[in-house]
Short mmCIF file of C-alpha atoms in Angstrom, two decimals:
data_model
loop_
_atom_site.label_atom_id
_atom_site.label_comp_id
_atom_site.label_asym_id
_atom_site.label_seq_id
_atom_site.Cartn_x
_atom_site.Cartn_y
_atom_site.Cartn_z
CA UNK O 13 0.00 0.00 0.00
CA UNK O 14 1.26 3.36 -0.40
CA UNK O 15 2.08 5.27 2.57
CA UNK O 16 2.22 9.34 2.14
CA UNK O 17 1.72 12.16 4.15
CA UNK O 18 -1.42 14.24 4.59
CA UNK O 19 -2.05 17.11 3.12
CA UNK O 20 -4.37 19.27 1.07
CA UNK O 21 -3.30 18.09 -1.88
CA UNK O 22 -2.97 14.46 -0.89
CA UNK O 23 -6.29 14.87 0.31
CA UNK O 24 -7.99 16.11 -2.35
CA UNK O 25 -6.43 13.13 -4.57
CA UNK O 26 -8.31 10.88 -2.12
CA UNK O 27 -11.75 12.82 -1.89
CA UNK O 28 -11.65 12.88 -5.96
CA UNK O 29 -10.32 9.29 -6.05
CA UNK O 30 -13.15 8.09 -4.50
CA UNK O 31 -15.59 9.84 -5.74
CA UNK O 32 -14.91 7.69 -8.96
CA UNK O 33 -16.11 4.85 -7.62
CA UNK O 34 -19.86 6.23 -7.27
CA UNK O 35 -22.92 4.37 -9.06
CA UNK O 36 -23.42 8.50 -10.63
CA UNK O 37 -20.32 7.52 -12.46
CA UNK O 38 -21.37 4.86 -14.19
CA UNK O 39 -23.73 6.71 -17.15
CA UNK O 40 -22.92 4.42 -19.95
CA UNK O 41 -25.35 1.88 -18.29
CA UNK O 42 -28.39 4.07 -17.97
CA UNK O 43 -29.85 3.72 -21.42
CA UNK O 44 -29.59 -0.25 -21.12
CA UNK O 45 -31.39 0.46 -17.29
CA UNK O 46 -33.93 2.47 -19.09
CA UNK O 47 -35.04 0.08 -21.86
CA UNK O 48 -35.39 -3.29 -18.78
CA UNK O 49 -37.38 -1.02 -16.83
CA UNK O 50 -39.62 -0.10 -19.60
CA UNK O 51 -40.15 -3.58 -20.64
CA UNK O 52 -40.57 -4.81 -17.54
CA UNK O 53 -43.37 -1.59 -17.22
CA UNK O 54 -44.92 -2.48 -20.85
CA UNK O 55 -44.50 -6.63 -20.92
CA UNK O 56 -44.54 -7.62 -16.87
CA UNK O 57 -44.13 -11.41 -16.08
CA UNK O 58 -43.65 -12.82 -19.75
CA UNK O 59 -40.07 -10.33 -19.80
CA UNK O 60 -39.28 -10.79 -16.34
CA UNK O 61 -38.78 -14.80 -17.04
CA UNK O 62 -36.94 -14.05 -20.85
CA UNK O 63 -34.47 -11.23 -18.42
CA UNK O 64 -33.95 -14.64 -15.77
CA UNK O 65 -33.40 -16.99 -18.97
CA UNK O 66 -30.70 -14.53 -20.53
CA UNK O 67 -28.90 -13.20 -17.72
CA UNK O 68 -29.56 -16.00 -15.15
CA UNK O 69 -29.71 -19.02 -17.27
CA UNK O 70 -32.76 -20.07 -15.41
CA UNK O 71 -35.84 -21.49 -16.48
CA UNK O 72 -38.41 -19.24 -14.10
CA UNK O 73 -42.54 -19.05 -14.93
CA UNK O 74 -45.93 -18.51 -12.99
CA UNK O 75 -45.69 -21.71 -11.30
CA UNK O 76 -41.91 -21.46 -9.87
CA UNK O 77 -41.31 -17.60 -9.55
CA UNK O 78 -42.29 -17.75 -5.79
CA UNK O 79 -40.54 -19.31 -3.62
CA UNK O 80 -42.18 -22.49 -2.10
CA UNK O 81 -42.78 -23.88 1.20
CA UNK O 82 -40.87 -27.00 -0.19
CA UNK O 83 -38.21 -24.83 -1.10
CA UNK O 84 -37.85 -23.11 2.31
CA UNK O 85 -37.96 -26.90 3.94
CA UNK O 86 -35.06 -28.06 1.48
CA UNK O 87 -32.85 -24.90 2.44
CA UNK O 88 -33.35 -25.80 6.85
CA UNK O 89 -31.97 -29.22 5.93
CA UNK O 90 -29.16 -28.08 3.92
CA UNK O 91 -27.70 -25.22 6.03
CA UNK O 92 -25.08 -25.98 8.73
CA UNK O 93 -26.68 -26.16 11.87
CA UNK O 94 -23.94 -23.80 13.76
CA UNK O 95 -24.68 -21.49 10.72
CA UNK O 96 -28.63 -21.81 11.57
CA UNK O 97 -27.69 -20.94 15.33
CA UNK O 98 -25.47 -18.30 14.23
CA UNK O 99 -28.01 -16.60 12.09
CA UNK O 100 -30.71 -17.07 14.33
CA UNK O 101 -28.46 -15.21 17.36
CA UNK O 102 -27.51 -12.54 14.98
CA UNK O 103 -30.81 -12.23 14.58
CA UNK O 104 -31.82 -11.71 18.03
CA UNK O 105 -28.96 -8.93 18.18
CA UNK O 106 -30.46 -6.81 15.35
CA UNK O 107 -33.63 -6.91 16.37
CA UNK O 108 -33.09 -6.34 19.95
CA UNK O 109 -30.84 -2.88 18.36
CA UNK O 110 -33.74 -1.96 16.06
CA UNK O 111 -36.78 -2.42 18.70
CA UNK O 112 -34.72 1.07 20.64
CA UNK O 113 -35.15 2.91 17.41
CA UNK O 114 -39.05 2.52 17.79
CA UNK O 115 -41.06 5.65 17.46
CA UNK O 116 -44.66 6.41 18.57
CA UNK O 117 -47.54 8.67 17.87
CA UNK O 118 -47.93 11.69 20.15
CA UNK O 119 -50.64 14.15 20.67
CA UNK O 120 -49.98 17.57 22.84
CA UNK O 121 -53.38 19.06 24.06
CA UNK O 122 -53.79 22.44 25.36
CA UNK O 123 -56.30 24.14 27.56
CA UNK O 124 -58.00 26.06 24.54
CA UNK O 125 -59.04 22.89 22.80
CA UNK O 126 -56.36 22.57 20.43
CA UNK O 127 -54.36 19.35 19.63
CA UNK O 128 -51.26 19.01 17.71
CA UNK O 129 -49.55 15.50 17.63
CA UNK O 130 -47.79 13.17 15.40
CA UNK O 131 -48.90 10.25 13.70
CA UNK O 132 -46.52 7.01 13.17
CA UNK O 133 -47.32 4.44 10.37
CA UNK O 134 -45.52 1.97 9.09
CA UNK O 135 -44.75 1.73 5.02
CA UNK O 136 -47.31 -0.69 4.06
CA UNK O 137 -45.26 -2.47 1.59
CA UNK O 138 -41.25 -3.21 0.73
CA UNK O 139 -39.63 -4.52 -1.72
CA UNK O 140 -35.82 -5.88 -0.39
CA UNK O 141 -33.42 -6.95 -3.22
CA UNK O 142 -30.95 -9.55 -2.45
CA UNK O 143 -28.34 -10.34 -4.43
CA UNK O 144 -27.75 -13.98 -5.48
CA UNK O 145 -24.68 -15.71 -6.76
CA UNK O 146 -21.08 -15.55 -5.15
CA UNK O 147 -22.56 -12.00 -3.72
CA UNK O 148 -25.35 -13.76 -1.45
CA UNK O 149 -24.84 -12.16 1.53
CA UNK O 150 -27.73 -13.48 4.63
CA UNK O 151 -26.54 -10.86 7.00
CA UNK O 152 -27.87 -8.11 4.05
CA UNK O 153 -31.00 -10.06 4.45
CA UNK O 154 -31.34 -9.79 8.33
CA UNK O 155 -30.13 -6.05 8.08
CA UNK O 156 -32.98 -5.31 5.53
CA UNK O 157 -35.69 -7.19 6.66
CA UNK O 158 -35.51 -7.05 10.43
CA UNK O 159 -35.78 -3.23 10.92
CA UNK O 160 -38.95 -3.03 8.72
CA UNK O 161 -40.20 -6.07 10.51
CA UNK O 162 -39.68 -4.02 13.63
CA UNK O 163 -41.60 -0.99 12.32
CA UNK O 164 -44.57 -2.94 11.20
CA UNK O 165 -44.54 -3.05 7.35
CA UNK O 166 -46.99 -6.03 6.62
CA UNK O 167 -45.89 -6.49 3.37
CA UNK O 168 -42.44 -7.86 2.94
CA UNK O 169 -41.76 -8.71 -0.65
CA UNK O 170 -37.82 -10.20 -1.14
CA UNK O 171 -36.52 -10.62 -5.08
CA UNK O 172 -32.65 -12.61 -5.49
CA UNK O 173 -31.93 -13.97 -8.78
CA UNK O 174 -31.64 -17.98 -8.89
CA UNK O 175 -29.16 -19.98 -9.96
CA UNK O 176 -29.00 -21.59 -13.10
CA UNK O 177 -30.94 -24.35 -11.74
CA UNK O 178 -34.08 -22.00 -10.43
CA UNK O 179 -32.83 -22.68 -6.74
CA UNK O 180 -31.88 -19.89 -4.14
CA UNK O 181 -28.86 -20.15 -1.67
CA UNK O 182 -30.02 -21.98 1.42
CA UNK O 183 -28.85 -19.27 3.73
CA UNK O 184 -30.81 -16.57 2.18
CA UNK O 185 -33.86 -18.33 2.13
CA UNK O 186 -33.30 -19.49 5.97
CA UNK O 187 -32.23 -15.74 6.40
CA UNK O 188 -35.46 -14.85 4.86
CA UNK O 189 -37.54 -16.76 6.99
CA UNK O 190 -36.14 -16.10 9.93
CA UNK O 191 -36.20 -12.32 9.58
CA UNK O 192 -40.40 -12.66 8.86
CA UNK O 193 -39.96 -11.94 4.44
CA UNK O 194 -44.08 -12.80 3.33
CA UNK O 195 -42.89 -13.93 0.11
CA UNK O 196 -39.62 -14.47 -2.12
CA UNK O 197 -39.72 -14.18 -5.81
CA UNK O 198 -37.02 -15.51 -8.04
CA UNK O 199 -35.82 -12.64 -10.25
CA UNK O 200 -33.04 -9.95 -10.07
CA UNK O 201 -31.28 -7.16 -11.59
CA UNK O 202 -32.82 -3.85 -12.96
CA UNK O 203 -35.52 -6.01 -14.24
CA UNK O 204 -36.67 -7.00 -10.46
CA UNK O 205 -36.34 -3.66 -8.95
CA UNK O 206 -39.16 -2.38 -12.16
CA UNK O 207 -41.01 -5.08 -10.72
CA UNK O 208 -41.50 -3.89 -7.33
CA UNK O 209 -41.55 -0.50 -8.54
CA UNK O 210 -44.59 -1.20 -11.08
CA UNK O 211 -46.27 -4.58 -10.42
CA UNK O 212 -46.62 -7.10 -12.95
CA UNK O 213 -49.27 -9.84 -13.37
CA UNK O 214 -47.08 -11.99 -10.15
CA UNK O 215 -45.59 -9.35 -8.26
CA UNK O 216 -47.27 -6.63 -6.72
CA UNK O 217 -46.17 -2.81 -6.23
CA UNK O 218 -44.50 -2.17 -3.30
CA UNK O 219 -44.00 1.35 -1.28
CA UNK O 220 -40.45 1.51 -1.02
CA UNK O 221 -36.98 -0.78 -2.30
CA UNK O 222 -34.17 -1.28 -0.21
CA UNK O 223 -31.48 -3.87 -0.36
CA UNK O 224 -28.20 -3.79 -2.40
CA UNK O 225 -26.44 -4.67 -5.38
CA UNK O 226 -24.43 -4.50 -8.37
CA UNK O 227 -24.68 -0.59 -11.01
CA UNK O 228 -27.88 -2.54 -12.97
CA UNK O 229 -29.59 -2.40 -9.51
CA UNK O 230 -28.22 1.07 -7.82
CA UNK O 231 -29.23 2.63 -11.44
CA UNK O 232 -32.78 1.06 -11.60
CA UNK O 233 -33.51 1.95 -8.28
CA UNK O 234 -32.07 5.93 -8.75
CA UNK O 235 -34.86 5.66 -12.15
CA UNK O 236 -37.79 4.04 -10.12
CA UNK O 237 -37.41 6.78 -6.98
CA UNK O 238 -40.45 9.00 -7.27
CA UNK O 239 -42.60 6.23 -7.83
CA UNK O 240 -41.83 4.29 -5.18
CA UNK O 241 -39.25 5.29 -2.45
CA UNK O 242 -35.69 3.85 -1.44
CA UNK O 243 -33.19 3.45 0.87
CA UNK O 244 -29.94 5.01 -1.04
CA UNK O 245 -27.90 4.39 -3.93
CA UNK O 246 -25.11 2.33 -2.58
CA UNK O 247 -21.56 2.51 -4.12
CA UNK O 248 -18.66 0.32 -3.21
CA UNK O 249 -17.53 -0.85 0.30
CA UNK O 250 -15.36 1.29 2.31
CA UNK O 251 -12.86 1.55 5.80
CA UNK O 252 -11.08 4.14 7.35
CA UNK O 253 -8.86 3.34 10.37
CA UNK O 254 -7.74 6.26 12.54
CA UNK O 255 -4.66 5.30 14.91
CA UNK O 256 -1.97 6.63 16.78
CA UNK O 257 1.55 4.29 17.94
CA UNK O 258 -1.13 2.70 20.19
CA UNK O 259 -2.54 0.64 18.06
CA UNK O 260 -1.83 -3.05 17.40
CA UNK O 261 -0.59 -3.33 13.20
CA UNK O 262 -1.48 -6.53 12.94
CA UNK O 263 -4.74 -5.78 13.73
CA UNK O 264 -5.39 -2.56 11.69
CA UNK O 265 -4.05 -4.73 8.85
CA UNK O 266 -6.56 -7.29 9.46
CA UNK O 267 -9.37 -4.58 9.57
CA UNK O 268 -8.04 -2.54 6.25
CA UNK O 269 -8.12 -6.32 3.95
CA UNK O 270 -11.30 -7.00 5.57
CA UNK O 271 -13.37 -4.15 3.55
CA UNK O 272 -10.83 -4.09 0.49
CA UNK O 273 -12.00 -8.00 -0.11
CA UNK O 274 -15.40 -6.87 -0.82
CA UNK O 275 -14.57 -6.13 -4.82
CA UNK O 276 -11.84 -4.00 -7.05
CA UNK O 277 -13.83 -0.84 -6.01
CA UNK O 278 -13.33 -1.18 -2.28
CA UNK O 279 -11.55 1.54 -0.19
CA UNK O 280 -9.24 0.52 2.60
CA UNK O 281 -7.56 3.47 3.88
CA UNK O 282 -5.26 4.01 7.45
CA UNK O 283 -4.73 8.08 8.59
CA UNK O 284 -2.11 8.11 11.18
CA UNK O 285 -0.07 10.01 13.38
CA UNK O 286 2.92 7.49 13.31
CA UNK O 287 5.03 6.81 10.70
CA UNK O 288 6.07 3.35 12.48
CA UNK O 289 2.58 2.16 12.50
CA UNK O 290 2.06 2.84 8.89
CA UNK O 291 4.95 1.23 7.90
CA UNK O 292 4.33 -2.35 10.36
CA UNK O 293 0.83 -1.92 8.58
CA UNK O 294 2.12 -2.30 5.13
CA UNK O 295 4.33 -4.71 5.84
CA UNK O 296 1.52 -6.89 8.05
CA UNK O 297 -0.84 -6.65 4.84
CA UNK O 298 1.88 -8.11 2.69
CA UNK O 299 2.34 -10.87 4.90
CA UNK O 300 -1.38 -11.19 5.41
CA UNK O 301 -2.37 -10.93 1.16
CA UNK O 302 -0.74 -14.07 0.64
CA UNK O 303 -2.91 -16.58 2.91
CA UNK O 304 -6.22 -15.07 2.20
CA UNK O 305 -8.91 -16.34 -0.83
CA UNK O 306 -9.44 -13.31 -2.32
CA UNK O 307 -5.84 -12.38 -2.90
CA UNK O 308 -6.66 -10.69 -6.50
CA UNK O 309 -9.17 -8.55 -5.75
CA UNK O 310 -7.49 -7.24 -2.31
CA UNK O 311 -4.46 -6.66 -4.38
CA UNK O 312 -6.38 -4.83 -7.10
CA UNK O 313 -8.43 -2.59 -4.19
CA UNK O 314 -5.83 -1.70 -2.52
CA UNK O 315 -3.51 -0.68 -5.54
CA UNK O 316 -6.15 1.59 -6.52
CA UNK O 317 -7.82 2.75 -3.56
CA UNK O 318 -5.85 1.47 -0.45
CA UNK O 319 -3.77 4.86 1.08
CA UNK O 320 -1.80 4.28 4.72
CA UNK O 321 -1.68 8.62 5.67
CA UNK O 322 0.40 9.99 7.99
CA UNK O 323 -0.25 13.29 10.06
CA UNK O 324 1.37 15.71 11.76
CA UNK O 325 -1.75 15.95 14.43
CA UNK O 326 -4.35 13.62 15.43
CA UNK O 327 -6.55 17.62 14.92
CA UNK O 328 -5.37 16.98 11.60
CA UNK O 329 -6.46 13.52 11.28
CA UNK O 330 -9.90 14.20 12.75
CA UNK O 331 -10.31 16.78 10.16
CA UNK O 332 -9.26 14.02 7.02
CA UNK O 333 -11.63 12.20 8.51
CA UNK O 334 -14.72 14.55 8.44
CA UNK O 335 -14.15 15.26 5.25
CA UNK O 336 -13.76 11.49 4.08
CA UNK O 337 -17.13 10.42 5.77
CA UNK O 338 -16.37 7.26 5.36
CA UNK O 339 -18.81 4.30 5.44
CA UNK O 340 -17.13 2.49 8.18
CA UNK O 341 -14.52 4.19 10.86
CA UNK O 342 -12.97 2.62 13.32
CA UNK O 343 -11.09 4.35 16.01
CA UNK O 344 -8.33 2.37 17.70
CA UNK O 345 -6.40 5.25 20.04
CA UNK O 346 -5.14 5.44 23.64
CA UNK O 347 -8.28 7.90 23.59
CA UNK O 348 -11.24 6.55 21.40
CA UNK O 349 -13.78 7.88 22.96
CA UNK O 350 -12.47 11.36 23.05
CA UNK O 351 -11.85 11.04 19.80
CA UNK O 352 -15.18 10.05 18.56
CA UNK O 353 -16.86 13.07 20.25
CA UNK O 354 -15.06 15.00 17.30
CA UNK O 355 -15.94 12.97 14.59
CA UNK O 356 -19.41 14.00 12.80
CA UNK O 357 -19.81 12.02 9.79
CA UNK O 358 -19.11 8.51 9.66
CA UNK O 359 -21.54 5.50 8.73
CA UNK O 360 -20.85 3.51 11.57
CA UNK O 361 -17.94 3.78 14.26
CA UNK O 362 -16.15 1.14 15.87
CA UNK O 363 -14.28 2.04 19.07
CA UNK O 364 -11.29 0.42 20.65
CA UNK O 365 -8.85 -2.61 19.21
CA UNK O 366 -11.29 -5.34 19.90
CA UNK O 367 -14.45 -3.68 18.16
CA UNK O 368 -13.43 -4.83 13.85
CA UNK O 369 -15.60 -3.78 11.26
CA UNK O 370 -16.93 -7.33 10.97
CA UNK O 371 -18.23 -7.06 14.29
CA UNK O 372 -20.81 -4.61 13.09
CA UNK O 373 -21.29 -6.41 9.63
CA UNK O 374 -22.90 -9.50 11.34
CA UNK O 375 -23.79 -9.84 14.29
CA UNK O 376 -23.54 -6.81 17.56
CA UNK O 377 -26.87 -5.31 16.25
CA UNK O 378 -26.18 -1.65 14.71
CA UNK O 379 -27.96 -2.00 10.86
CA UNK O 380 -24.62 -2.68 8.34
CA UNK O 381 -26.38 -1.02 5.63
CA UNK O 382 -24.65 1.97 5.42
CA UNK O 383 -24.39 5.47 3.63
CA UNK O 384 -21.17 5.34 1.22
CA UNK O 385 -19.27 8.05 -0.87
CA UNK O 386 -19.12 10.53 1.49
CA UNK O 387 -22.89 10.36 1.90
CA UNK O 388 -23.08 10.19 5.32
CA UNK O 389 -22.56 14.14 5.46
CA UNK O 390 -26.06 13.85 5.15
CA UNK O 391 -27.11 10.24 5.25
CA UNK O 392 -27.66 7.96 8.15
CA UNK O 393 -27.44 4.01 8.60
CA UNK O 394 -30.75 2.02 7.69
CA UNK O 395 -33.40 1.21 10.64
CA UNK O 396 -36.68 1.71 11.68
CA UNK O 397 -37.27 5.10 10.56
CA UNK O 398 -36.96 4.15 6.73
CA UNK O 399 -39.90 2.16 7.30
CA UNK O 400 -42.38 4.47 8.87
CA UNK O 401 -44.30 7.64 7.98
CA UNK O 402 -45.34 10.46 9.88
CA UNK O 403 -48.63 12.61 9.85
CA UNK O 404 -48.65 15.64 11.36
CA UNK O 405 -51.90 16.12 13.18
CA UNK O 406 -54.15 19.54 14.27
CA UNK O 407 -57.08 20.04 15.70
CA UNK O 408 -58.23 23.58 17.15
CA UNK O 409 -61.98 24.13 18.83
CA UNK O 410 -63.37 27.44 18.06
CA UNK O 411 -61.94 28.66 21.54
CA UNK O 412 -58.51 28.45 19.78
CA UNK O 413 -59.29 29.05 16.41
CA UNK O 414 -60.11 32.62 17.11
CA UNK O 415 -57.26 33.95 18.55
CA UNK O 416 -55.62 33.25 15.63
CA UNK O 417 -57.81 34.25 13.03
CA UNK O 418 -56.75 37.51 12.07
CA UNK O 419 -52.95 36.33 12.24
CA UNK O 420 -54.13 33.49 9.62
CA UNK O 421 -55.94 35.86 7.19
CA UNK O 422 -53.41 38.73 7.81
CA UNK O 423 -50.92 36.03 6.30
CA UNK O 424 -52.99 34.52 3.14
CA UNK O 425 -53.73 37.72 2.30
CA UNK O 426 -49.80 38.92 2.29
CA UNK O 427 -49.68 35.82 -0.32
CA UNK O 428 -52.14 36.51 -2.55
CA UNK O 429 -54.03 33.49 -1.24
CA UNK O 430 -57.44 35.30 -0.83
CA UNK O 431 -59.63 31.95 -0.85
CA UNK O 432 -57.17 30.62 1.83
CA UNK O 433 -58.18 34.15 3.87
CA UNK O 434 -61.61 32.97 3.06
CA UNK O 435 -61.81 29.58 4.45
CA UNK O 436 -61.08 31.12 8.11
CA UNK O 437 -62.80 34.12 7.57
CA UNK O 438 -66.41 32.26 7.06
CA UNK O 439 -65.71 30.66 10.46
CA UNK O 440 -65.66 34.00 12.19
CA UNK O 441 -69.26 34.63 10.85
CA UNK O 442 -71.90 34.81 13.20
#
């Protein structure tokens, strides 16, 4: 990995770097986006299963699109029993997380007879994509499903492509049913996401898509948004470890190839006020490259987006970092919780030697579906709140309506809005 120092101009190499890797990037595929999701709009079911024949090499029609009771039988005997247990006390984790994120109605009455409050309702339907393949991920599945399971959605409607033989990977579909999915439909890419979006004659419109996946999927779902809502537009994976000469190198290698493994596009990147540390890092993630399964794509991710900084400051650093936003942080100094209470946009943040990324990617509780790109300046991780609505709610007796009268009128008719004057004005009559 290379090791440099920080500075503006190293910096902004990094911050354009990286913005490279976004899904916005990645135009050339929009037109072929555009013509699925238009089929899919114009031809429903009978495309959807020609899409699963070409791109999936799977036979898929009415009578084997949904996932069967059969099916989800076949996967419990298959899967690994410790996996089961594993995924079932994951489970427990996330949900336990999500149930504090919980939000209720509230009403605030007054004396005069008026009542303002809030009204909390969940989505009623949601679509969650799930990739299939080598990318079939059942933690995605618990992190989707279980916070809109939480919320109340009623209507849980999963789409993964199958394999080539029209079956799903066993731990998905145990995932699935463990997590509470109401039904799982065989089908993915851009095609699956217009499905949700738009209905067809099998699957029905949903309120809202989450869930990742590959550009075909983060570019149908940035088309669909208006008529349906969703969770983000997810880009690659990404780490940033802050560190002083406190912190273990083996470890922070461990942490760095543990995101870059993800794919090509993955960041891995240490900011650090010791040049020692930087340097045992490198040389750990040599040693490390060579006895791990993905060894190709770590050595492609970090070649073109794997940086080991050093500072002058750990004010310095802190400020890198705010600026980076990065999807995951992780914090391992003789002071991490100081620390953190200067950090204001990160995805998720891991405190201390002993709390790794992974930690948060299966199984403490915290939702691993996370805002990317420097998004979370202004986006937050997935949870309950994705999956609700709020109404805002008023009600004023005539005791308190007349106070404000002339205040409401004096206002409308300041904006030209004389038949908004109107409406209170024929209440003062009389």
């Amino acid at each position: 990995m290379k090791i440099v120092p920080l500075n503006e101009t190293t910096k902004k190499n990094l911050l354009n770097d990286l913005l490279k890797r976004s899904p916005n990037q990645y135009g050339e595929y929009e037109k072929k986006v555009t013509e699925i999701i238009q089929a899919v709009k114009e031809q429903g079911d009978k495309i959807l299963f020609e899409y699963t024949k070409q791109f999936d090499k799977a036979e898929i029609s009415t009578e084997n699109i949904l996932v069967s009771e059969a099916e989800f039988e076949k996967a419990y005997q298959k899967i690994d029993p410790n996996t089961l247990d594993v995924i079932r006390k994951a489970a427990k984790n996330i949900e336990q997380y999500h149930e504090k994120q919980r939000r209720y109605s509230w009403f605030d009455s007054k004396p005069d007879g008026s009542i303002l409050g809030q009204k909390i309702t969940p989505i009623h339907s949601v679509g969650v994509y799930v990739p299939g393949g080598k990318a079939a991920y059942p933690s995605s599945v618990l992190m989707n499903v279980i916070p809109a399971k939480v919320a109340g959605v009623e209507q849980i409607i999963m789409v993964t492509p199958p394999r080539a033989d029209g079956s799903v990977y066993e731990g998905t579909l145990v995932a699935a049913k463990e997590a509470g999915v109401t039904k799982i439909y065989k089908v993915g890419g851009a095609q699956a996401v217009a499905a949700l979006a738009f209905g067809t004659e099998t699957i029905s419109k949903v309120d809202k898509i989450v869930g990742p996946g590959n550009i075909y999927v983060a570019l149908a779902k940035k088309a669909v948004y208006g008529y349906v809502s969703i969770d983000s537009i997810a880009g690659p994976s990404e780490i940033l470890v802050l560190a002083d000469e406190t912190a273990n190198p083996r470890y922070v290698a461990a942490d760095l190839l543990s995101q870059a493994e993800h794919d090509e596009l993955a960041s891995a990147i240490l900011i650090t006020t010791s040049k020692k540390l930087a340097e045992d890092v490198s040389n750990q993630i040599d040693s490390m490259i060579e006895k791990l399964s993905r060894k190709e794509i770590l050595i492609k991710s970090l070649d073109q987006y794997g940086y080991l900084f050093i500072t002058d400051s750990m004010e310095e650093a802190v400020e890198a970092v705010n600026e980076i936003a990065s999807e995951h942080l992780e914090i391992i100094t003789k002071d991490a919780f100081e620390v953190m209470t200067k950090i204001k946009n990160a995805g998720a943040i891991f405190l201390g030697e002993y709390s790794s990324e992974p930690l948060g990617d299966y199984f403490a509780g915290p939702n691993h579906v996370l805002p990317t790109n420097g998004t979370a300046k202004f986006f937050s991780p997935l949870g309950v709140d994705d999956f609700i609505k709020k109404s805002s709610i008023i009600s004023y007796s005539k005791k308190a309506l007349l106070p404000a009268a002339k205040d409401i009128i004096t206002f409308a008719n300041a904006e030209g809005l004389t038949a908004h004057a109107n409406s209170i004005a024929v209440r003062l009559e009389n």
